Coordinates of C-alpha atoms in Angstrom, one line a residue:
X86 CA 1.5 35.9 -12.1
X87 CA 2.9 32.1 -11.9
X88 CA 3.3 29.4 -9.6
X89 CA 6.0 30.2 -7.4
X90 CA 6.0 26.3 -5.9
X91 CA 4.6 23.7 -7.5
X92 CA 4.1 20.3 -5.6
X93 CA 4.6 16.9 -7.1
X94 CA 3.1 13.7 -6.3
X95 CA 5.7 10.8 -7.0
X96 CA 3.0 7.8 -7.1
X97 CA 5.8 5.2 -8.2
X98 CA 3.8 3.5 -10.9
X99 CA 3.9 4.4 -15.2
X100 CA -0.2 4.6 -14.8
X101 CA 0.3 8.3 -16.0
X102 CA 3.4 8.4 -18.5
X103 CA 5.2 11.6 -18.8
X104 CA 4.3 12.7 -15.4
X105 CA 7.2 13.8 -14.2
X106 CA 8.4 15.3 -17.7
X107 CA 4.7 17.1 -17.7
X108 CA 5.5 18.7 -14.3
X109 CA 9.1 20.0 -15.1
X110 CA 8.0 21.4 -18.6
X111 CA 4.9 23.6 -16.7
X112 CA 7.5 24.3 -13.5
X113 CA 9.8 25.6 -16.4
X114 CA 7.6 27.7 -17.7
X115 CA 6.5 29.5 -14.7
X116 CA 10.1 29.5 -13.1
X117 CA 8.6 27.2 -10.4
X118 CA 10.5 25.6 -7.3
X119 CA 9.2 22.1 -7.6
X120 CA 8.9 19.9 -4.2
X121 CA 8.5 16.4 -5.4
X122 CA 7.2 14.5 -2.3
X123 CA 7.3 10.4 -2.2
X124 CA 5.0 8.7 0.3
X125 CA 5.7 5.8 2.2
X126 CA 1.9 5.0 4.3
X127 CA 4.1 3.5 7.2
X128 CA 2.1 6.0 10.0
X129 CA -1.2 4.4 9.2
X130 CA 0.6 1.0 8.3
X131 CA 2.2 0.8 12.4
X132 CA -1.0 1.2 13.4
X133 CA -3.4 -1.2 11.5
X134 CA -4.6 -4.3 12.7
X135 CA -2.1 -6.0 10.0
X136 CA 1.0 -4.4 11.2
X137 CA -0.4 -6.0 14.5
X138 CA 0.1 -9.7 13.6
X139 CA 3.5 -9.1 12.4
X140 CA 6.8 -9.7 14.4
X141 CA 8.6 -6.6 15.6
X142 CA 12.0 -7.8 12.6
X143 CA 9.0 -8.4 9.9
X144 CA 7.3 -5.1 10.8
X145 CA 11.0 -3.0 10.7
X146 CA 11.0 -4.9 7.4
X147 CA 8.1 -3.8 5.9
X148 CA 8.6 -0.3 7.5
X149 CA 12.0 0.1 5.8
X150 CA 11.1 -1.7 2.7
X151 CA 8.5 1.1 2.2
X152 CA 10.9 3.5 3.1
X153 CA 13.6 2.5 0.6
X154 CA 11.1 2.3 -2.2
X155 CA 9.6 5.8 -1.5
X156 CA 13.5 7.0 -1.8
X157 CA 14.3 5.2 -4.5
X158 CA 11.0 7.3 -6.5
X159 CA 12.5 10.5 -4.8
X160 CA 16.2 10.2 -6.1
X161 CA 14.3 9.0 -9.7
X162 CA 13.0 12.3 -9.7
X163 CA 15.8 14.1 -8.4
X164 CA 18.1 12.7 -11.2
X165 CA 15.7 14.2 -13.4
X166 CA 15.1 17.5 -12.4
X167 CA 19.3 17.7 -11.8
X168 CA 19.4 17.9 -15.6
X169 CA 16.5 20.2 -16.4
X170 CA 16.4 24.3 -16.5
X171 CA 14.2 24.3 -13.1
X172 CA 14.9 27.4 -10.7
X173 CA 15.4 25.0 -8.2
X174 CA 13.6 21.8 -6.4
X175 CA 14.1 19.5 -3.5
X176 CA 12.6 16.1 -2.1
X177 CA 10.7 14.9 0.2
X178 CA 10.0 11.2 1.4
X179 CA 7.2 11.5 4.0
X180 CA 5.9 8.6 6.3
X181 CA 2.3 9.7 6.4
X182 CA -0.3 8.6 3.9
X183 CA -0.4 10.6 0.4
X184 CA -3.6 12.3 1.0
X185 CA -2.5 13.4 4.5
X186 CA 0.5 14.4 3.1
X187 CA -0.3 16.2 -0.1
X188 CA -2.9 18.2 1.8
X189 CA -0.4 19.5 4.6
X190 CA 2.2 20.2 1.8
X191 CA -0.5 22.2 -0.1
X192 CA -0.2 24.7 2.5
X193 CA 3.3 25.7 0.7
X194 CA 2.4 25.6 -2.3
X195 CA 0.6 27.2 -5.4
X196 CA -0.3 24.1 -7.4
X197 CA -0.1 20.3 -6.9
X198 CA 0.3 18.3 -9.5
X199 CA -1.4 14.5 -9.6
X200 CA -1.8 11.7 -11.3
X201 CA -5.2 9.8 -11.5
X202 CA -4.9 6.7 -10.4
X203 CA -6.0 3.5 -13.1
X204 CA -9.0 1.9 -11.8
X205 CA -8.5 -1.2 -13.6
X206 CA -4.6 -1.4 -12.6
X207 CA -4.9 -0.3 -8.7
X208 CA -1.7 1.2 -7.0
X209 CA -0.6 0.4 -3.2
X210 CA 0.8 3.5 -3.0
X211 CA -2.0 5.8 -4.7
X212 CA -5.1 3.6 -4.5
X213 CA -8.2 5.6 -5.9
X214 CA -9.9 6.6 -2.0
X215 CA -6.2 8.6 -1.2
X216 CA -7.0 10.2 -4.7
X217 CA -10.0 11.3 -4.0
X218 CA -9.4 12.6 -0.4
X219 CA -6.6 14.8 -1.7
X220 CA -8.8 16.5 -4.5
X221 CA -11.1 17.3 -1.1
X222 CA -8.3 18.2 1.1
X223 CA -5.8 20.3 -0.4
X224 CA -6.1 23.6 0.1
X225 CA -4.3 24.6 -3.1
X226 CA -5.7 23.7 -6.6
X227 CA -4.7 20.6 -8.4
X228 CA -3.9 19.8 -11.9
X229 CA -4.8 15.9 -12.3
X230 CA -3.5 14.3 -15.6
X231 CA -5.3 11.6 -16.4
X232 CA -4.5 8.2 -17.4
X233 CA -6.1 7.6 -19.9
X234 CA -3.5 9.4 -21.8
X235 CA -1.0 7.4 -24.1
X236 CA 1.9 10.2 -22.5
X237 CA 1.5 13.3 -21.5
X238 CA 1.7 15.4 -24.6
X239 CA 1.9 19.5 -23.9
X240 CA -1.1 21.0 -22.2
X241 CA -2.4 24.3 -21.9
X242 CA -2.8 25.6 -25.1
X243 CA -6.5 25.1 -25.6
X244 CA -8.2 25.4 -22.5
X245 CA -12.1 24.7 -21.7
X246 CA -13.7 26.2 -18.6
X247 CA -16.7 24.3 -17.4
X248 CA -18.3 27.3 -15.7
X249 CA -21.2 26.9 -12.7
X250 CA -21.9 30.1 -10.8
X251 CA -20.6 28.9 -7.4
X252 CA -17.6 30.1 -5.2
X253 CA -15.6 26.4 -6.0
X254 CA -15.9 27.8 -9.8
X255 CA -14.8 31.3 -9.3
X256 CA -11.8 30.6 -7.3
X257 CA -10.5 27.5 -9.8
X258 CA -10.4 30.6 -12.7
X259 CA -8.7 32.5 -10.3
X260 CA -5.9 29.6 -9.8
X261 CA -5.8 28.7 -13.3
X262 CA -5.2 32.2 -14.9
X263 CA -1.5 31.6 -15.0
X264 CA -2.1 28.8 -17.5
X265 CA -5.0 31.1 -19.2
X266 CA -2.9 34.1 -19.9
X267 CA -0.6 31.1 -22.0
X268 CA -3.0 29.9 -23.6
X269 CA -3.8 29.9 -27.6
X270 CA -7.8 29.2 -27.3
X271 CA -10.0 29.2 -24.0
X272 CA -13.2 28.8 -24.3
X273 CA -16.5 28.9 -21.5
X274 CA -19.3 26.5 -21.4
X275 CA -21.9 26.2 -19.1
X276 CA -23.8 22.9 -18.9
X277 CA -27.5 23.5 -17.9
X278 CA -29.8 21.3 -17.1
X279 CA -33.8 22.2 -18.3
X280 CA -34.9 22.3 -14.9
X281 CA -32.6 25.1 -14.2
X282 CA -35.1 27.8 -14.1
X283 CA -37.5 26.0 -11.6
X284 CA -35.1 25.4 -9.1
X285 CA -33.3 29.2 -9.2
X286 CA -31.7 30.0 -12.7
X287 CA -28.2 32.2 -13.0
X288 CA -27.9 35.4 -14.2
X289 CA -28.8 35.4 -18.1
X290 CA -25.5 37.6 -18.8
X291 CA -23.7 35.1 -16.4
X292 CA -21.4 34.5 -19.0
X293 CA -20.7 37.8 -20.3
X294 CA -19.7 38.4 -17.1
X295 CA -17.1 36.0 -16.9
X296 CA -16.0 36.7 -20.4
X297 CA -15.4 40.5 -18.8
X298 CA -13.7 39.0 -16.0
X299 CA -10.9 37.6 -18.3
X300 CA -10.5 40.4 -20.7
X301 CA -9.5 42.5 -17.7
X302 CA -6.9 39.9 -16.7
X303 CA -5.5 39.8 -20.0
X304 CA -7.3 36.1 -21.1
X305 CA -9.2 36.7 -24.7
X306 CA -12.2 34.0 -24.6
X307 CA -15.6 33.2 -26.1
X308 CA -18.6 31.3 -24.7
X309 CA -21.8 29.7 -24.9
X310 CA -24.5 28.1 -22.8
X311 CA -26.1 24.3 -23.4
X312 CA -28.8 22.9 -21.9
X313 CA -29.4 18.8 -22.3
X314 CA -31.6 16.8 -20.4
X315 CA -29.0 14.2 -20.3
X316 CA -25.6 13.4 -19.0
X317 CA -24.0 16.5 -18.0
X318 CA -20.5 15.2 -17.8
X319 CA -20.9 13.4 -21.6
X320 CA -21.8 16.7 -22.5
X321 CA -18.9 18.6 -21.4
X322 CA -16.7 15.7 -22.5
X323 CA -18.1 16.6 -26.0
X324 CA -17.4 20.3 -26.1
X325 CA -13.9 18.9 -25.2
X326 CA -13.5 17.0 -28.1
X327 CA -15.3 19.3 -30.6
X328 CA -12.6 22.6 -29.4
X329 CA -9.8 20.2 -29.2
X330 CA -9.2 21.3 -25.4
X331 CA -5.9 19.5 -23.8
X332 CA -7.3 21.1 -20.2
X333 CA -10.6 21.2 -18.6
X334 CA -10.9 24.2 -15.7
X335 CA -13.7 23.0 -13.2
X336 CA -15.0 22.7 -9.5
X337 CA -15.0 19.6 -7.5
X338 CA -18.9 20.4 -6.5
X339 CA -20.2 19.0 -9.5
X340 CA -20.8 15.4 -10.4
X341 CA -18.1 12.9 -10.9
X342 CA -15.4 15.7 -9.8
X343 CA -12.3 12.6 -10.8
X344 CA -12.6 14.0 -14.5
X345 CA -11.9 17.5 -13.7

């Protein structure tokens, strides 16, 4: 099992270093067809109340000013991907915002790849609201790199599963076991609050279960079970730290899903 296609998000800013190196290594690995897709914004430009107030020559000018900068980030990539060992890849400048687009594209495709956007350096072209309505939207998971990384260094090789006993959960192990049957070290935790038990607790052998579940797909992995009455996601960010995991596997149903 790998990813067949694996979609790229070219957000034409360094916010996340190494993207687009990142992407070809994991394509390479899993013999992917990669489909690096450029946006433009120009639908939802033509129609706002800006594009209004514009002259028809400035609005052509913006339009195609767009147009040739979301090129310009396709043939980037293309240059790149010319010279690595991918099985094959194409691109794709498309007029529509990137959330609208990523989220029809991720009807192709078997993982999209993302960067997250730097709140304190915003993007045009990848402002954080388009983030977020693609991590809703698409229908196939996502890997987000985050960036808060100094470049993307290799990924993958110890891998921490924030596990919740909910659907979201069980399908994101089931998109990620591709990357779990590579890794060195995965590891499950499950974050509990103390109040657990009055508001419907899990199964107590919850996690034995999902430790079953991986054995039988070939993924070796141990586990354990917290309960704080804190700050869930300061927890998890802990357990990260202290198994030196490079890669989180979660749901988007939990709090503050941009960190997953």
């Amino acid at each position: 099992m790998s990813y067949g296609t694996l979609l790229l998000h070219l957000d034409g800013t360094a916010q996340v270093p190494g993207l687009v190196d990142a992407a070809i290594s994991l394509a390479c690995a899993h013999g992917s067809h990669v489909v690096g897709l450029a946006t433009t914004g120009n639908t939802a430009f033509e129609s706002s109340l800006g594009a209004g107030l514009l002259s028809r020559r400035d609005l052509l000018g913006a339009v195609e000013s767009a147009r040739a900068l979301a090129r310009q980030r396709a043939d980037d990539f293309a240059a790149i991907a010319a010279h690595a060992a991918l099985r094959s890849h194409e691109v794709v400048v498309d007029d529509r915002d990137a959330s609208e687009a990523l989220a029809t594209r991720s009807l192709y495709c078997d993982l999209v790849v993302v960067g997250q956007p730097r709140t304190t350096q915003p993007n045009p072209t990848w402002p954080e609201a388009q983030f977020e309505r693609t991590l809703q939207a698409c229908a196939s998971p996502i890997l987000v790199l985050p960036a808060a990384a100094n470049g993307v260094a290799p990924f993958g090789r110890r891998i921490l599963i924030a596990w919740e006993a909910e659907r979201a959960c069980a399908h994101a192990i089931a998109a990620a076991l591709p990357l779990l049957r590579r890794a060195e070290q995965v590891q499950v935790v499950h974050v509990e609050s103390p109040f657990s038990e009055l508001v419907g607790a899990p199964p107590a052998d919850e996690l034995e279960r999902v430790r079953d579940r991986l054995a039988r797909n070939g993924v070796a992995a141990g586990a354990w079970r917290r309960v704080t009455g804190g700050d869930l996601l300061e927890l998890l960010m802990q357990d990260v730290g202290s198994t030196g995991s490079d890669l989180v596997v979660r749901s988007l149903l939990g709090p503050n899903p941009r960190s997953g």
